PDB file of C-alpha atoms in Angstrom:
ATOM      1  CA  MET J  16      -1.105 -11.567 -10.937  1.00 94.00           C
ATOM      2  CA  LYS J  17       0.570 -10.534  -7.720  1.00 96.00           C
ATOM      3  CA  LEU J  18      -1.259  -7.670  -6.058  1.00 97.00           C
ATOM      4  CA  TYR J  19       0.239  -5.662  -3.227  1.00 98.00           C
ATOM      5  CA  LEU J  20      -1.623  -3.039  -1.235  1.00 98.00           C
ATOM      6  CA  LEU J  21      -0.022  -0.423   1.000  1.00 98.00           C
ATOM      7  CA  ARG J  22      -1.624   2.090   3.292  1.00 98.00           C
ATOM      8  CA  HIS J  23       0.570   5.185   3.711  1.00 97.00           C
ATOM      9  CA  ALA J  24       2.659   5.503   6.868  1.00 97.00           C
ATOM     10  CA  LYS J  25       1.563   7.589   9.852  1.00 96.00           C
ATOM     11  CA  SER J  26       1.098  11.224   8.934  1.00 94.00           C
ATOM     12  CA  SER J  27       1.437  14.352  11.007  1.00 87.00           C
ATOM     13  CA  TRP J  28      -1.412  16.596  12.074  1.00 77.00           C
ATOM     14  CA  ALA J  29       1.009  19.270  13.353  1.00 75.00           C
ATOM     15  CA  SER J  30       0.517  21.690  10.464  1.00 66.00           C
ATOM     16  CA  TYR J  31      -2.899  20.609   9.274  1.00 63.00           C
ATOM     17  CA  GLU J  32      -4.007  23.004   6.573  1.00 70.00           C
ATOM     18  CA  ASP J  33      -4.890  20.832   3.605  1.00 82.00           C
ATOM     19  CA  ASP J  34      -5.363  17.083   4.113  1.00 82.00           C
ATOM     20  CA  HIS J  35      -3.865  16.297   0.709  1.00 90.00           C
ATOM     21  CA  GLU J  36      -0.641  18.090   1.686  1.00 88.00           C
ATOM     22  CA  ARG J  37      -0.037  16.432   5.088  1.00 91.00           C
ATOM     23  CA  LYS J  38       3.461  14.993   5.551  1.00 93.00           C
ATOM     24  CA  LEU J  39       4.610  11.931   7.454  1.00 95.00           C
ATOM     25  CA  SER J  40       5.243  12.034  11.184  1.00 94.00           C
ATOM     26  CA  GLU J  41       8.514  10.846  12.734  1.00 96.00           C
ATOM     27  CA  ARG J  42       6.899   7.471  13.412  1.00 96.00           C
ATOM     28  CA  GLY J  43       5.711   7.315   9.814  1.00 97.00           C
ATOM     29  CA  LEU J  44       9.207   8.002   8.514  1.00 97.00           C
ATOM     30  CA  GLU J  45      10.650   5.194  10.664  1.00 97.00           C
ATOM     31  CA  ASP J  46       7.869   2.723   9.783  1.00 98.00           C
ATOM     32  CA  ALA J  47       8.318   3.329   6.047  1.00 98.00           C
ATOM     33  CA  LYS J  48      12.070   2.810   6.380  1.00 97.00           C
ATOM     34  CA  THR J  49      11.541  -0.470   8.294  1.00 97.00           C
ATOM     35  CA  LEU J  50       9.064  -1.685   5.687  1.00 97.00           C
ATOM     36  CA  GLY J  51      11.428  -0.773   2.845  1.00 97.00           C
ATOM     37  CA  PHE J  52      14.228  -2.867   4.347  1.00 96.00           C
ATOM     38  CA  HIS J  53      11.822  -5.768   4.865  1.00 96.00           C
ATOM     39  CA  LEU J  54      10.526  -5.666   1.283  1.00 96.00           C
ATOM     40  CA  LYS J  55      14.128  -5.714   0.087  1.00 96.00           C
ATOM     41  CA  GLN J  56      14.787  -8.815   2.229  1.00 95.00           C
ATOM     42  CA  LEU J  57      11.719 -10.459   0.682  1.00 94.00           C
ATOM     43  CA  ASN J  58      13.143  -9.534  -2.735  1.00 94.00           C
ATOM     44  CA  LEU J  59       9.778  -8.205  -3.905  1.00 95.00           C
ATOM     45  CA  TYR J  60       9.554  -6.619  -7.321  1.00 95.00           C
ATOM     46  CA  PHE J  61       6.715  -4.399  -8.548  1.00 98.00           C
ATOM     47  CA  ASP J  62       6.185  -4.117 -12.300  1.00 98.00           C
ATOM     48  CA  LEU J  63       3.765  -1.253 -11.746  1.00 98.00           C
ATOM     49  CA  THR J  64       3.243   0.963  -8.718  1.00 98.00           C
ATOM     50  CA  ILE J  65       0.149   3.139  -8.647  1.00 98.00           C
ATOM     51  CA  CYS J  66       0.216   5.752  -5.905  1.00 98.00           C
ATOM     52  CA  SER J  67      -2.175   8.395  -4.635  1.00 98.00           C
ATOM     53  CA  SER J  68      -1.052  11.934  -5.365  1.00 98.00           C
ATOM     54  CA  ALA J  69      -1.207  12.924  -1.673  1.00 96.00           C
ATOM     55  CA  ILE J  70       2.071  13.999  -0.050  1.00 95.00           C
ATOM     56  CA  ARG J  71       1.965  11.267   2.641  1.00 96.00           C
ATOM     57  CA  THR J  72       1.573   8.456   0.107  1.00 98.00           C
ATOM     58  CA  LYS J  73       4.356   9.865  -2.063  1.00 98.00           C
ATOM     59  CA  GLU J  74       6.664  10.211   0.950  1.00 97.00           C
ATOM     60  CA  THR J  75       5.903   6.651   2.083  1.00 98.00           C
ATOM     61  CA  LEU J  76       6.694   5.308  -1.370  1.00 98.00           C
ATOM     62  CA  GLU J  77       9.884   7.371  -1.732  1.00 98.00           C
ATOM     63  CA  ILE J  78      11.279   6.156   1.599  1.00 97.00           C
ATOM     64  CA  ILE J  79      10.507   2.540   0.718  1.00 97.00           C
ATOM     65  CA  ARG J  80      12.114   3.014  -2.718  1.00 96.00           C
ATOM     66  CA  HIS J  81      15.175   4.562  -1.121  1.00 95.00           C
ATOM     67  CA  ASN J  82      15.611   1.425   0.997  1.00 91.00           C
ATOM     68  CA  HIS J  83      14.667  -1.012  -1.806  1.00 91.00           C
ATOM     69  CA  SER J  84      15.801   0.797  -4.942  1.00 85.00           C
ATOM     70  CA  THR J  85      15.741  -2.219  -7.286  1.00 88.00           C
ATOM     71  CA  GLY J  86      12.129  -3.192  -6.567  1.00 92.00           C
ATOM     72  CA  PHE J  87      10.235  -0.648  -8.646  1.00 96.00           C
ATOM     73  CA  LYS J  88       9.917  -0.656 -12.418  1.00 96.00           C
ATOM     74  CA  LYS J  89       7.222   1.934 -13.274  1.00 97.00           C
ATOM     75  CA  ILE J  90       5.406   4.384 -10.993  1.00 97.00           C
ATOM     76  CA  ILE J  91       2.191   6.277 -11.737  1.00 98.00           C
ATOM     77  CA  TYR J  92       0.649   8.918  -9.462  1.00 98.00           C
ATOM     78  CA  ARG J  93      -3.128   9.289  -9.623  1.00 97.00           C
ATOM     79  CA  ASP J  94      -5.426  11.878  -8.088  1.00 97.00           C
ATOM     80  CA  ASP J  95      -8.346   9.441  -8.074  1.00 96.00           C
ATOM     81  CA  LEU J  96      -6.544   7.224  -5.513  1.00 96.00           C
ATOM     82  CA  TYR J  97      -6.755  10.000  -2.922  1.00 95.00           C
ATOM     83  CA  HIS J  98      -9.283   8.569  -0.443  1.00 92.00           C
ATOM     84  CA  ALA J  99     -10.554   6.171  -3.119  1.00 96.00           C
ATOM     85  CA  SER J 100     -13.128   3.534  -2.245  1.00 97.00           C
ATOM     86  CA  ASP J 101     -12.354  -0.147  -2.622  1.00 96.00           C
ATOM     87  CA  GLN J 102     -14.529  -0.161  -5.750  1.00 96.00           C
ATOM     88  CA  VAL J 103     -12.457   2.597  -7.375  1.00 97.00           C
ATOM     89  CA  MET J 104      -9.275   0.715  -6.471  1.00 97.00           C
ATOM     90  CA  LYS J 105     -10.610  -2.502  -8.027  1.00 95.00           C
ATOM     91  CA  LYS J 106     -11.419  -0.601 -11.217  1.00 95.00           C
ATOM     92  CA  ILE J 107      -7.901   0.890 -11.341  1.00 96.00           C
ATOM     93  CA  ILE J 108      -6.300  -2.525 -10.787  1.00 96.00           C
ATOM     94  CA  LYS J 109      -8.362  -4.084 -13.590  1.00 93.00           C
ATOM     95  CA  GLU J 110      -7.120  -1.406 -16.024  1.00 94.00           C
ATOM     96  CA  HIS J 111      -3.618  -2.910 -15.959  1.00 95.00           C
ATOM     97  CA  ASP J 112      -2.330  -6.233 -17.215  1.00 93.00           C
ATOM     98  CA  VAL J 113       1.062  -6.718 -15.554  1.00 96.00           C
ATOM     99  CA  PRO J 114       2.537  -9.546 -13.457  1.00 96.00           C
ATOM    100  CA  SER J 115       2.680  -7.459 -10.252  1.00 97.00           C
ATOM    101  CA  ILE J 116       1.034  -4.275  -9.029  1.00 98.00           C
ATOM    102  CA  LEU J 117       1.588  -2.229  -5.876  1.00 98.00           C
ATOM    103  CA  LEU J 118      -1.242   0.143  -4.990  1.00 98.00           C
ATOM    104  CA  VAL J 119      -0.467   2.870  -2.412  1.00 98.00           C
ATOM    105  CA  SER J 120      -3.511   4.605  -0.980  1.00 98.00           C
ATOM    106  CA  HIS J 121      -5.597   5.576   2.066  1.00 97.00           C
ATOM    107  CA  ASN J 122      -8.233   4.363   4.450  1.00 96.00           C
ATOM    108  CA  PRO J 123     -11.032   3.460   4.540  1.00 96.00           C
ATOM    109  CA  GLY J 124     -10.714   2.101   0.985  1.00 97.00           C
ATOM    110  CA  ILE J 125      -7.414   0.255   1.438  1.00 97.00           C
ATOM    111  CA  SER J 126      -8.617  -1.546   4.595  1.00 97.00           C
ATOM    112  CA  SER J 127     -11.865  -2.431   2.906  1.00 96.00           C
ATOM    113  CA  LEU J 128     -10.050  -3.897  -0.119  1.00 96.00           C
ATOM    114  CA  ILE J 129      -7.600  -5.881   2.038  1.00 96.00           C
ATOM    115  CA  SER J 130     -10.527  -7.247   4.050  1.00 94.00           C
ATOM    116  CA  TYR J 131     -12.418  -8.174   0.883  1.00 93.00           C
ATOM    117  CA  LEU J 132      -9.472  -9.916  -0.783  1.00 94.00           C
ATOM    118  CA  SER J 133      -8.507 -11.797   2.386  1.00 93.00           C
ATOM    119  CA  SER J 134     -12.132 -12.840   3.002  1.00 90.00           C
ATOM    120  CA  SER J 135     -12.083 -11.367   6.483  1.00 85.00           C
ATOM    121  CA  ILE J 136     -14.406  -9.168   8.447  1.00 81.00           C
ATOM    122  CA  ASN J 137     -13.978  -5.538   7.431  1.00 77.00           C
ATOM    123  CA  TYR J 138     -11.064  -4.436   9.569  1.00 86.00           C
ATOM    124  CA  ASP J 139      -9.536  -0.993   9.996  1.00 92.00           C
ATOM    125  CA  TYR J 140      -5.897  -1.749   9.234  1.00 95.00           C
ATOM    126  CA  PRO J 141      -3.231   0.516  10.754  1.00 96.00           C
ATOM    127  CA  THR J 142      -1.000   2.903   8.863  1.00 97.00           C
ATOM    128  CA  CYS J 143       1.852   1.396   6.829  1.00 98.00           C
ATOM    129  CA  VAL J 144       0.049  -1.942   6.526  1.00 98.00           C
ATOM    130  CA  PHE J 145       1.300  -3.974   3.547  1.00 98.00           C
ATOM    131  CA  ALA J 146      -0.689  -6.858   2.096  1.00 97.00           C
ATOM    132  CA  GLY J 147       0.240  -9.315  -0.632  1.00 97.00           C
ATOM    133  CA  PHE J 148      -2.092 -11.493  -2.696  1.00 96.00           C
ATOM    134  CA  GLU J 149      -1.839 -13.946  -5.576  1.00 95.00           C
ATOM    135  CA  ILE J 150      -4.845 -13.563  -7.828  1.00 93.00           C
ATOM    136  CA  LYS J 151      -5.739 -16.017 -10.571  1.00 88.00           C
ATOM    137  CA  SER J 152      -8.814 -14.175 -11.858  1.00 78.00           C
ATOM    138  CA  LYS J 153      -8.936 -10.651 -13.314  1.00 74.00           C
ATOM    139  CA  CYS J 154     -12.374 -10.156 -11.712  1.00 77.00           C
ATOM    140  CA  LEU J 155     -10.772 -10.035  -8.228  1.00 82.00           C
ATOM    141  CA  ASN J 156     -13.465 -12.175  -6.648  1.00 79.00           C
ATOM    142  CA  LYS J 157     -12.179 -15.752  -6.764  1.00 77.00           C
ATOM    143  CA  ASN J 158      -8.985 -17.796  -6.619  1.00 84.00           C
ATOM    144  CA  ILE J 159      -7.276 -15.336  -4.279  1.00 92.00           C
ATOM    145  CA  LYS J 160      -4.460 -16.446  -2.015  1.00 93.00           C
ATOM    146  CA  THR J 161      -3.444 -14.143   0.827  1.00 93.00           C
ATOM    147  CA  LYS J 162       0.338 -14.282   1.167  1.00 94.00           C
ATOM    148  CA  TYR J 163       0.766 -11.823   4.015  1.00 93.00           C
ATOM    149  CA  ILE J 164      -0.631  -8.830   5.810  1.00 96.00           C
ATOM    150  CA  ILE J 165       2.149  -7.129   7.757  1.00 96.00           C
ATOM    151  CA  ARG J 166       3.005  -3.845   9.369  1.00 97.00           C
ATOM    152  CA  PRO J 167       6.112  -2.248  10.829  1.00 97.00           C
ATOM    153  CA  LYS J 168       6.013  -1.296  14.494  1.00 95.00           C
ATOM    154  CA  LYS J 169       8.914  -0.033  16.593  1.00 94.00           C
ATOM    155  CA  GLY J 170      11.487  -1.244  14.069  1.00 95.00           C
ATOM    156  CA  GLU J 171      10.019  -4.732  13.678  1.00 96.00           C
ATOM    157  CA  ILE J 172       7.645  -6.357  11.219  1.00 97.00           C
ATOM    158  CA  LEU J 173       4.463  -7.822  12.685  1.00 96.00           C
ATOM    159  CA  SER J 174       2.134 -10.253  10.924  1.00 95.00           C
ATOM    160  CA  LEU J 175      -1.550  -9.333  11.072  1.00 92.00           C
ATOM    161  CA  LEU J 176      -2.781 -12.644   9.722  1.00 86.00           C
ATOM    162  CA  LYS J 177      -4.815 -14.602  12.211  1.00 66.00           C
TER     163      LYS J 177
END
């Protein structure tokens, strides 16, 4: 299985009323657009996309889809991905048997899961980070190959692999 993880793009705190309803900032909008173009260049295809129901995750996904319209087959929005732990995310991933999954969620869970799957020290990954893994085992604890951990910044894509 190919597993892709995405932390939402930078959100705005300008009209903070309800965390679930926060929208993307200008930087977040640009970063999501840059990432969308890059994913199109990589010719990535997601059989299933599972996204948090928060506004900022939905906006991030919609901008990426707009710039890579052929990459998404089926999309599901789930309330339980809103600030989900890495354990909840693992459980959600294991519920699906498809060749490729994109999970769009929040920190700290998304950073924790990326760190776990890449066998690295628990790192607080920035907004709009995108990680790709090839996983041979449904248990998500062995035979994992990290393909990339990237993020957009100022219109460019930066690798975060060390």
